[in-house]
Coordinates of C-alpha atoms and ligand atoms in Angstrom, one line a residue:
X1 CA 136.8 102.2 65.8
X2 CA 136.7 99.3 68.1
X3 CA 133.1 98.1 69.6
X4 CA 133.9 100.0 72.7
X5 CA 134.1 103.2 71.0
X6 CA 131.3 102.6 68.7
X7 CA 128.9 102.0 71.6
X8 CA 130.2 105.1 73.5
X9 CA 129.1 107.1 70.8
X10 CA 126.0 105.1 71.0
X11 CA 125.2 106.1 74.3
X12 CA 126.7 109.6 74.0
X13 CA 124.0 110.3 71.1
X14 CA 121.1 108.3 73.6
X15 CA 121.7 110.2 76.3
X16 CA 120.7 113.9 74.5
X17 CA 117.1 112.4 74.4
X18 CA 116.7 110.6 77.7
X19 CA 116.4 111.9 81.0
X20 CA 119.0 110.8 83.4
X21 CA 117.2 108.5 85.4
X22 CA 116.0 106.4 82.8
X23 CA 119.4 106.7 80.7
X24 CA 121.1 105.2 83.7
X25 CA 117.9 102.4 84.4
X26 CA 118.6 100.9 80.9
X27 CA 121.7 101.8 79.1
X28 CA 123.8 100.8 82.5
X29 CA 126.2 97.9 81.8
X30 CA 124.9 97.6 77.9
X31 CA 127.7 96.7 75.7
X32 CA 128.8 95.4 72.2
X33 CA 129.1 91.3 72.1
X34 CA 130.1 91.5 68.7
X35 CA 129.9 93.0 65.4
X36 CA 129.3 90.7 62.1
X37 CA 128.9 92.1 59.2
X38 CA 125.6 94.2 59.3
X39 CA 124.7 92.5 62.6
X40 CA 125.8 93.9 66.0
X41 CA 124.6 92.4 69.3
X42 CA 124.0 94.2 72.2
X43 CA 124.6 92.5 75.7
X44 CA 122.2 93.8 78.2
X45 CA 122.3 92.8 82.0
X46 CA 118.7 91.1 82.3
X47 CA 116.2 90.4 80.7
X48 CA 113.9 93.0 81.6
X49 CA 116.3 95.3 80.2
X50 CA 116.2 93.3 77.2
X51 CA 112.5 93.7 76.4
X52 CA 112.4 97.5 77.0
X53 CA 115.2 98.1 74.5
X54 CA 113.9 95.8 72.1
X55 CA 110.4 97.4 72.3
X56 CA 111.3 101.3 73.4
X57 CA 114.6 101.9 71.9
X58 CA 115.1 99.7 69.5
X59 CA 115.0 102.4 66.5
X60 CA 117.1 105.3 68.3
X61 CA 120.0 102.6 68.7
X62 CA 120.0 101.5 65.2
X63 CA 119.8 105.1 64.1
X64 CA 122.5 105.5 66.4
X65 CA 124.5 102.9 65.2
X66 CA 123.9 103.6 61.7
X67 CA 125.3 107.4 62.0
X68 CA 128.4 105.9 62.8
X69 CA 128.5 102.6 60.2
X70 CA 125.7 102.8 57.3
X71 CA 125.8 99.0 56.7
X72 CA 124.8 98.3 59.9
X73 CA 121.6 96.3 59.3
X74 CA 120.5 94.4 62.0
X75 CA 120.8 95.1 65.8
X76 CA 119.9 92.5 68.6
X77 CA 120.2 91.8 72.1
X78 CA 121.4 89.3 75.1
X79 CA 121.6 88.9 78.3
X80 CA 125.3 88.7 79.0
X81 CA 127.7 89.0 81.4
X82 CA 128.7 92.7 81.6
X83 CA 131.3 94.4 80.0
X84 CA 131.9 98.2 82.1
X85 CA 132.2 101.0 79.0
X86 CA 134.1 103.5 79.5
X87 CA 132.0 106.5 79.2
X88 CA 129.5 104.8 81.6
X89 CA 129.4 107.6 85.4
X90 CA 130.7 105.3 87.5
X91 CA 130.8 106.1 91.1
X92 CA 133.9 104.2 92.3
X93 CA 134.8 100.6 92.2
X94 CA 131.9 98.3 93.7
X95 CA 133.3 96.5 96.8
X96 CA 133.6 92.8 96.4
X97 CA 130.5 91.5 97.8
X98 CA 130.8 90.9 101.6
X99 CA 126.9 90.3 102.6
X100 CA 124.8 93.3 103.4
X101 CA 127.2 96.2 104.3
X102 CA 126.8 99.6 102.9
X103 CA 129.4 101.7 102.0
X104 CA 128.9 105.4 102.1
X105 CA 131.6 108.3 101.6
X106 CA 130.7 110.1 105.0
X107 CA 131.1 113.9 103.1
X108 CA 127.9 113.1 100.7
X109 CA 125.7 112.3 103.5
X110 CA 123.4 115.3 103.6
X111 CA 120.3 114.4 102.7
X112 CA 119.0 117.8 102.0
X113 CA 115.7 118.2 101.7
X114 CA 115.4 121.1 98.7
X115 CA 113.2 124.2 100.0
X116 CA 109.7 124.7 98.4
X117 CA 109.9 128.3 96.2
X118 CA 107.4 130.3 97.8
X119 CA 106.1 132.3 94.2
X120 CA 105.1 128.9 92.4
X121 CA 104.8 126.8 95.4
X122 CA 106.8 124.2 93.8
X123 CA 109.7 122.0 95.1
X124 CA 112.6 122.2 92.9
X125 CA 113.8 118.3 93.8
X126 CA 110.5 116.9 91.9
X127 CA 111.9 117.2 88.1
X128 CA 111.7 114.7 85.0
X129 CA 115.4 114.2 85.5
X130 CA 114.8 112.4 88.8
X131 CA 111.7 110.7 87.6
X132 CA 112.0 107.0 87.0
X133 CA 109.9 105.5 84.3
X134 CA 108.5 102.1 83.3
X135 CA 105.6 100.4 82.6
X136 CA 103.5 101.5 85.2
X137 CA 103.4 105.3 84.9
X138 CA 105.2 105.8 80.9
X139 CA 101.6 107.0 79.7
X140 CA 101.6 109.5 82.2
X141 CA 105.1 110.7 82.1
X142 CA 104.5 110.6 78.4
X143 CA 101.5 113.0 78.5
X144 CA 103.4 115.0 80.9
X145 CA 106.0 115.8 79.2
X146 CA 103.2 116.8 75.9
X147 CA 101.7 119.3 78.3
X148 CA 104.9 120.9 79.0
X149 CA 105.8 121.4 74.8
X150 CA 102.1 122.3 74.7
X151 CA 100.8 124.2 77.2
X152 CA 97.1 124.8 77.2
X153 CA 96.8 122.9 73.7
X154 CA 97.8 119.9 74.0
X155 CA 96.0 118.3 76.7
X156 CA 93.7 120.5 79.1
X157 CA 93.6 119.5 81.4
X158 CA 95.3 116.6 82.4
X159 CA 94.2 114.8 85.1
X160 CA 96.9 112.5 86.3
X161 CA 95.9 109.3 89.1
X162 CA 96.8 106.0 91.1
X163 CA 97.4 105.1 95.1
X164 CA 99.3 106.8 97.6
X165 CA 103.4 107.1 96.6
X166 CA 103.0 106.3 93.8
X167 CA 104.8 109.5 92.3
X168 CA 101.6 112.2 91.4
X169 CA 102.9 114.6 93.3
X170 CA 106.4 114.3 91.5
X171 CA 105.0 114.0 88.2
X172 CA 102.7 117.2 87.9
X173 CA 105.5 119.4 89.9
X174 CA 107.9 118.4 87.5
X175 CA 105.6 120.2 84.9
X176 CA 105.8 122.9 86.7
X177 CA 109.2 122.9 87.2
X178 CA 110.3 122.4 83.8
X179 CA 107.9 125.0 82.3
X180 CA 109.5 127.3 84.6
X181 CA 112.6 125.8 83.9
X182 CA 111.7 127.1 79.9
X183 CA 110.2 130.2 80.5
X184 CA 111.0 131.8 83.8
X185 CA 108.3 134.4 83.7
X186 CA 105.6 132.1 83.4
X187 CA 102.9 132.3 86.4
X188 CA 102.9 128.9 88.0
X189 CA 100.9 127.6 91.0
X190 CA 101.3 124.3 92.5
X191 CA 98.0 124.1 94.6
X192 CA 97.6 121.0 97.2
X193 CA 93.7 121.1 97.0
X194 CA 94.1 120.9 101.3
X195 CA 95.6 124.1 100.9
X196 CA 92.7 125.6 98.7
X197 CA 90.0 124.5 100.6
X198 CA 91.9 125.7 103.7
X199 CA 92.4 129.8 102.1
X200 CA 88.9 129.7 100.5
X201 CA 87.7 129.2 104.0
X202 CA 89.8 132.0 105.1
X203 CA 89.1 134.4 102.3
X204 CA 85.4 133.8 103.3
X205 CA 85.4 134.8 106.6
X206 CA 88.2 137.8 106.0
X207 CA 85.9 138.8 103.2
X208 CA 88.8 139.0 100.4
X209 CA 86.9 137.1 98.6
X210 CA 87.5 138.4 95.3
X211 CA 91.6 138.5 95.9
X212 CA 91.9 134.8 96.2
X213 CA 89.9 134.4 92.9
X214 CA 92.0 136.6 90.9
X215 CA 95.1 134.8 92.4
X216 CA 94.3 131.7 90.9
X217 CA 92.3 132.8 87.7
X218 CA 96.0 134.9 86.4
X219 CA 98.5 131.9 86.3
X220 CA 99.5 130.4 83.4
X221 CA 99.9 127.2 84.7
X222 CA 97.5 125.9 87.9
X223 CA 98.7 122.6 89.5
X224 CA 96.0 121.1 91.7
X225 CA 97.4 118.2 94.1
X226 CA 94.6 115.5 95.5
X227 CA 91.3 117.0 93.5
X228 CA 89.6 114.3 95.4
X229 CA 89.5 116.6 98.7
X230 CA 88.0 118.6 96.8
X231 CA 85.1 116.8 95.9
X232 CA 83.8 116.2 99.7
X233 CA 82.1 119.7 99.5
X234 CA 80.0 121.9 97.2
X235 CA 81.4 124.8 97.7
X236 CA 84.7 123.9 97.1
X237 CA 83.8 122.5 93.9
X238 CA 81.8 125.8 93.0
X239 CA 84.9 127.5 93.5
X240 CA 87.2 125.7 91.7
X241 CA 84.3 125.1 88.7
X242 CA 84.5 129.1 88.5
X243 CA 88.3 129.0 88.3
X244 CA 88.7 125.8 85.9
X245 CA 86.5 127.5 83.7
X246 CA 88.2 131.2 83.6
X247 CA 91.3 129.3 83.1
X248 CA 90.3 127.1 80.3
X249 CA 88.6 129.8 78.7
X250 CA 91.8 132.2 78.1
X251 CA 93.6 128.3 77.2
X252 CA 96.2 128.7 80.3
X253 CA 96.4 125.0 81.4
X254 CA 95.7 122.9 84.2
X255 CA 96.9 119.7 85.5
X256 CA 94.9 117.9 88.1
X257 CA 95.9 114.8 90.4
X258 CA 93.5 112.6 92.5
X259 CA 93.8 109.2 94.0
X260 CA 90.5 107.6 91.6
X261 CA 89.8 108.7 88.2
X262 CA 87.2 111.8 87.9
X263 CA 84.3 108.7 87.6
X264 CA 85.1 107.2 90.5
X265 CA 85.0 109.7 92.4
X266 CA 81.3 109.4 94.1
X267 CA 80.9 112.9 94.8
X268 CA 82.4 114.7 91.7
X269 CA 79.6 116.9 90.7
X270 CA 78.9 115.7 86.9
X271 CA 79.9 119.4 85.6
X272 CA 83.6 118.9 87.0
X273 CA 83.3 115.0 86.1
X274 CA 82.9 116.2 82.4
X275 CA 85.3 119.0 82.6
X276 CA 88.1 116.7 83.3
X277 CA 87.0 113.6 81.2
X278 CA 87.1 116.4 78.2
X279 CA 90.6 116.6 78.8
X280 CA 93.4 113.8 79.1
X281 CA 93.3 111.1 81.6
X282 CA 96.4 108.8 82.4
X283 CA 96.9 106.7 85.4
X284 CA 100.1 105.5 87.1
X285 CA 100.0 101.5 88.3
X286 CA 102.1 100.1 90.7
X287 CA 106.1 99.7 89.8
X288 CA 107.0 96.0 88.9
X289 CA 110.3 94.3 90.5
X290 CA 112.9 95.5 88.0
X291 CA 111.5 98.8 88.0
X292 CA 111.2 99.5 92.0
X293 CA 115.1 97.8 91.3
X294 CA 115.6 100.8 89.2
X295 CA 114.4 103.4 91.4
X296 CA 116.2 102.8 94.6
X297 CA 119.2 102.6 91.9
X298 CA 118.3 106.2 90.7
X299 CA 117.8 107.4 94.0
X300 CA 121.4 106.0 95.3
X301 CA 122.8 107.4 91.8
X302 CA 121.5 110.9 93.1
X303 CA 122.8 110.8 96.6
X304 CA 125.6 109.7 95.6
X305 CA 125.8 106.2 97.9
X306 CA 126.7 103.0 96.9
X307 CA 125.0 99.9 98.4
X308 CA 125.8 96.2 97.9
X309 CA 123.2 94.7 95.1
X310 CA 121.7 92.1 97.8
X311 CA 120.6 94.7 99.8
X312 CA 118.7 97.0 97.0
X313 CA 117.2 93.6 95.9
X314 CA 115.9 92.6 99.7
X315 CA 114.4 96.1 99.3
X316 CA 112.9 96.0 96.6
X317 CA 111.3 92.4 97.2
X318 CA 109.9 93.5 99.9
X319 CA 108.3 97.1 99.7
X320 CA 105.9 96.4 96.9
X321 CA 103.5 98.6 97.2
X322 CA 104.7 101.9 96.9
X323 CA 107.5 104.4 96.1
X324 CA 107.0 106.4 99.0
X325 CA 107.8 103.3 101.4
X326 CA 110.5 102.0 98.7
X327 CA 112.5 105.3 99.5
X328 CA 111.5 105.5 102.9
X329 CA 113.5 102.5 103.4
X330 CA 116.1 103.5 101.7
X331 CA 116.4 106.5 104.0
X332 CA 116.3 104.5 107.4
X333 CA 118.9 102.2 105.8
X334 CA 121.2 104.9 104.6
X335 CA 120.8 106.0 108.3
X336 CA 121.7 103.5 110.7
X337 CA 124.5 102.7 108.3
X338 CA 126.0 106.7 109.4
X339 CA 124.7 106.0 113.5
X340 CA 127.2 103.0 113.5
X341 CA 130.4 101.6 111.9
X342 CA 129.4 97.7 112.0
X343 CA 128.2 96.4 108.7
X344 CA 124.4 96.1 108.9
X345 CA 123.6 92.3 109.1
X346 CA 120.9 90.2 106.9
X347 CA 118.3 90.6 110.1
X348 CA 118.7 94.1 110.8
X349 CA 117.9 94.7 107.1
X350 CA 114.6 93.3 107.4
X351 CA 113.8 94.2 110.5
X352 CA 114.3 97.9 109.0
X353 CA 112.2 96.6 106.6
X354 CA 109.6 95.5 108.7
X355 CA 108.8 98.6 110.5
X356 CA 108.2 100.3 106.8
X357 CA 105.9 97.6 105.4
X358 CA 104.4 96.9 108.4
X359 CA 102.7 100.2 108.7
X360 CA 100.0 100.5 106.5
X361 CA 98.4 96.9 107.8
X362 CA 97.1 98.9 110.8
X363 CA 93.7 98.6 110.0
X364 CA 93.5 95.0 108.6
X365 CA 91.8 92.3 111.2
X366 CA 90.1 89.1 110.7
X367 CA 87.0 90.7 111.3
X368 CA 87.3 93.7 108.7
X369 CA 88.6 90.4 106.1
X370 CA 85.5 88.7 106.5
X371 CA 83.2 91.7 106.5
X372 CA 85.3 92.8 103.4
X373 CA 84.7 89.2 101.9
X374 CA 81.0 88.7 102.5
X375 CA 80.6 92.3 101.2
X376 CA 82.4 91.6 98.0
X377 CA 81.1 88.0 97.1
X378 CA 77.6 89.2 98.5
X379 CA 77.1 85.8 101.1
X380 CA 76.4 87.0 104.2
X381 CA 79.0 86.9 107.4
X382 CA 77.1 84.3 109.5
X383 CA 77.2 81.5 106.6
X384 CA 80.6 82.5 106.2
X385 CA 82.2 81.6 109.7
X386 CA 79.6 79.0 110.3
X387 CA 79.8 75.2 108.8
X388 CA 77.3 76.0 105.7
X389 CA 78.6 73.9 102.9
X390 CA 76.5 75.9 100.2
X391 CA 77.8 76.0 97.2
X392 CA 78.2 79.9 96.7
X393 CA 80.2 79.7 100.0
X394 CA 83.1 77.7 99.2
X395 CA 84.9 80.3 97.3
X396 CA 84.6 83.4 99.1
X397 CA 85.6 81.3 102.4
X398 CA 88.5 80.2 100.8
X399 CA 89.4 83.3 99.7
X400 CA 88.8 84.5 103.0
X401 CA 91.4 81.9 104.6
X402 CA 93.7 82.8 101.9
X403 CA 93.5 86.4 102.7
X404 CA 94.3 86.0 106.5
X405 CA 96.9 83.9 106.4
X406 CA 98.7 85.6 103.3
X407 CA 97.7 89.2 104.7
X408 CA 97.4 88.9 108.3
X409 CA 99.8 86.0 109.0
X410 CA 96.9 84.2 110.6
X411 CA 97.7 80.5 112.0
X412 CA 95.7 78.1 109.8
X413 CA 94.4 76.6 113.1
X414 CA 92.7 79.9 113.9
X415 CA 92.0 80.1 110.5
X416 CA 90.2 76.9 110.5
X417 CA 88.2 77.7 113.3
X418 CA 87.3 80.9 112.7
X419 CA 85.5 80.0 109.3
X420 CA 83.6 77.3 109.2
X421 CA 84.8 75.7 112.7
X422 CA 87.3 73.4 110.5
X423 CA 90.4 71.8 111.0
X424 CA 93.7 73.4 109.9
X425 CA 93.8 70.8 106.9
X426 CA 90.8 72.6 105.6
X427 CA 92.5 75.9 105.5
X428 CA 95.9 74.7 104.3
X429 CA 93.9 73.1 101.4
X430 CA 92.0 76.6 100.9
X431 CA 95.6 78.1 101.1
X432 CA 96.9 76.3 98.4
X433 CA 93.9 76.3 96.4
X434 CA 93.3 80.1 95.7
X435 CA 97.1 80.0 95.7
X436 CA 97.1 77.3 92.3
X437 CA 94.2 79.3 91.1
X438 CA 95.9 82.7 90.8
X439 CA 98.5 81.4 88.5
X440 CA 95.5 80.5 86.0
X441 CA 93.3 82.9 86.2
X442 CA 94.0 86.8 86.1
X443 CA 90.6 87.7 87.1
X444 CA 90.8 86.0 90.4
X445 CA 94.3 88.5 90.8
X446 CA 92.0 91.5 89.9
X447 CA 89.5 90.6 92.5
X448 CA 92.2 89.6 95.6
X449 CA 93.5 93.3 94.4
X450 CA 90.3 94.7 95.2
X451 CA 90.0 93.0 98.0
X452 CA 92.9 93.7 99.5
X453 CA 92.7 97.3 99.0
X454 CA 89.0 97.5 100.8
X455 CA 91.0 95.8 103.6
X456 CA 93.3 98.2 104.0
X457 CA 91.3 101.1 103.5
X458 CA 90.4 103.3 106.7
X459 CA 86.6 102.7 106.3
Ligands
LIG1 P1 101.9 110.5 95.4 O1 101.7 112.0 95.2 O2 101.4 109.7 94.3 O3 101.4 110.0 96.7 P2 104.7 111.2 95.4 O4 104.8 111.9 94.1 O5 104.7 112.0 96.6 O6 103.5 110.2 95.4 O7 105.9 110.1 95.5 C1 106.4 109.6 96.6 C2 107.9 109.6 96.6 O8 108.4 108.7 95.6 C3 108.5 110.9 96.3 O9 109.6 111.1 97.1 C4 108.9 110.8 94.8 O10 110.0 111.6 94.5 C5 109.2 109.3 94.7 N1 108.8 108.8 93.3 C6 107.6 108.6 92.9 N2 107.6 108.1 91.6 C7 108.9 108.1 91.2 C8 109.6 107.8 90.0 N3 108.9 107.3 89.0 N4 110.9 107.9 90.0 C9 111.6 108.3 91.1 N5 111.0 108.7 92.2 C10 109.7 108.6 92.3
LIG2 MG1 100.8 113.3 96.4

């Protein structure tokens, strides 16, 4: 058997235990260097890619390899040039790179949207299969999938969180889905907590009262999307305390998302609060670089398109902060590539980008910045735009120049004016102050996090 074969069978044997999406995310354009002996290397494309088989896969490869050669001892990995394998899907022949143009064969180009099943309430597009995972959400996908073998035993409930697109919505239907998907007469309910609130109301004022509880205290399986909605009144959170309860009681399971976990959410009553901190809690972060890479990767894979790699990487580069966004601009891309036959250029990629990322800024000014930051650092506003050289000062007004001219584009002239009544040196210095300190010190990261996301919130 030559190394090509060997590493087909490789992958073959992978691929049983992986879902698609991540099969494809790290086993794409993996190859044998070179067998020696009991030592076979294994080129990988990055070095991302590297790491996570090294530290995730590194035992189902050797197995792997070892069902095929028993003296195979030793298994490591580089980042190499890469060698296609045969048994790899490939879609067609990647075009040689001309700068951003995307090709797309005109027949796939519905982008069907699949139709919500009106019994469970689930949409059958959100599955594991299509569910990208890394760093930032593997604890969750991992309990997940352990609520799925284990309904009602393993983890009840399990209350999934993290910010907006980030992929709850996707991770707790594709429980559903895939216990449905096992047993067809289970009784699932995917339950967007609006919804709830929105038919309790109703069942209160048509007097059925009674109906809508027995609905939701006979399923098997009770999905509840956005809990924090919840929260916002008592009698909501009466209602669904009474439902919880039967539910957990007869051991049917529940899974629960929110945007904060159950402690943070100010006004969780404490009975809930413990409820769900009796159960599991996993969060989901925010996708690093390689991994927003592999998504829009995925999601090409699934509409079948193929795009140039400099134009997924501008993407990716740019939408940061959520999935949501990351597709969303995939979508407008995929568009305006089908409204016209010219190849897209460089600028009307990021202009396309622009109007995605742009959006969620809406709220930010340099007024909410320094309200944010004299909030946060607790210095009041007025010594923070006026000339006060106190001590406690410095900081938060630097960070405060940082912020609006790294968030808000601010000119440092305006900058400089508008704290302290400086000169634009001042705030370039400021600029590239917090800007050295970030690369030292990770608390300083956590708090510009923070900050950021008070400035961008609606209040
Ligand atoms: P949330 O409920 O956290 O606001 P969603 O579940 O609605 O986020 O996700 C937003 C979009 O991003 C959806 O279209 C979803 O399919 C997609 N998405 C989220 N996470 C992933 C992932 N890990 N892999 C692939 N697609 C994802
Ligand atoms: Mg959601």
């Amino acid at each position: 058997m030559d190394r090509e074969e060997i590493w087909k069978h490789v992958l073959a044997e992978l691929e049983l235990n992986l879902s698609r999406a991540s099969f494809l995310t790290w086993f794409k354009e993996t190859s044998i260097a070179d067998v020696t002996g009991g030592a076979v290397t294994i080129s990988v494309p990055n070095g991302f890619a590297k790491n996570w088989l090294q530290d995730k896969y590194h035992k189902p490869i050797l197995r792997a390899l070892r069902n095929i050669a028993n003296d195979i001892r030793e298994v490591t990995y580089v980042v190499g040039a890469p060698e296609r394998v045969g048994s790899m899907p490939r879609q067609k022949p990647r075009p040689t790179p001309r700068p951003p143009f995307l090709e797309i064969p005109q027949e796939r180009l519905e982008l069907r949207e699949s139709s919500v099943d009106p019994e469970s309430g689930l949409n059958p597009r959100y599955t594991f299969e299509h569910f990208v995972v890394g760093s930032f959400n593997e604890l969750a996908h991992a309990a997940a999938q352990a609520v799925v073998k284990g309904l009602g035993s393993t983890y009840n409930p399990l209350f999934i969180y993290g910010g907006v697109g980030l992929g709850k919505t996707h991770l707790i239907q594709a429980i559903g889905n895939e216990a449905l998907h096992g047993h067809p007469t289970l009784k699932v309910r995917y339950l967007p907590s609006e919804k709830y609130m929105g038919e309790i109301v109703d069942a209160i004022n048509g007097k059925f009262m009674n109906q809508l509880k027995e609905r939701y205290r006979s399923v098997d399986l009770l999905v509840v999307d956005d809990i924090q909605f919840i929260a916002r009144t008592e009698k909501m959170q009466e209602e669904f305390f009474h439902t919880f309860n039967a539910l957990y009681e007869k051991n049917k399971q529940v899974v629960i998302s929110s945007d904060k976990p159950p402690a943070a959410i100010p006004t969780l009553e404490q009975r809930l609060r413990s409820r769900f901190e009796g159960g599991m809690i996993a969060d989901i972060g925010e996708p690093d670089l390689e991994t927003r890479l592999a998504i829009l990767r995925a999601k090409l894979q699934t509409k079948n398109l193929i795009m140039p790699a400099g134009v997924l990487e501008c993407v990716a580069e740019t939408v940061k902060s959520n999935i949501r966004d990351l597709e969303g601009a995939l979508n407008r891309l995929v568009l305006r590539t089908t409204m016209s036959a010219a190849p897209l250029s460089v600028e009307e990629v990021k202009k396309i980008l622009s109007q995605v990322t742009s959006a969620p800024r809406r709220f930010a000014s340099p007024k909410k910045v320094i309200r944010v930051v004299s909030e946060f650092y607790d210095v009041s506003e007025k010594e923070l735009v006026d000339r006060s050289r106190k001590k406690e000062i410095v900081k938060p007004r630097q960070i405060a120049m940082f912020l609006l001219r790294e968030e808000l584009k601010c000119s440092f002239p305006f900058i400089g004016e508008k704290l302290g009544k400086k000169d634009h040196t001042t705030a370039i210095h400021a600029y590239k102050k917090i800007t050295a300190d970030l690369s030292t010190n990770p608390t300083l990261e956590v708090e510009l996090k923070t900050l950021k996301e008070r400035i961008y919130s609606s209040a």
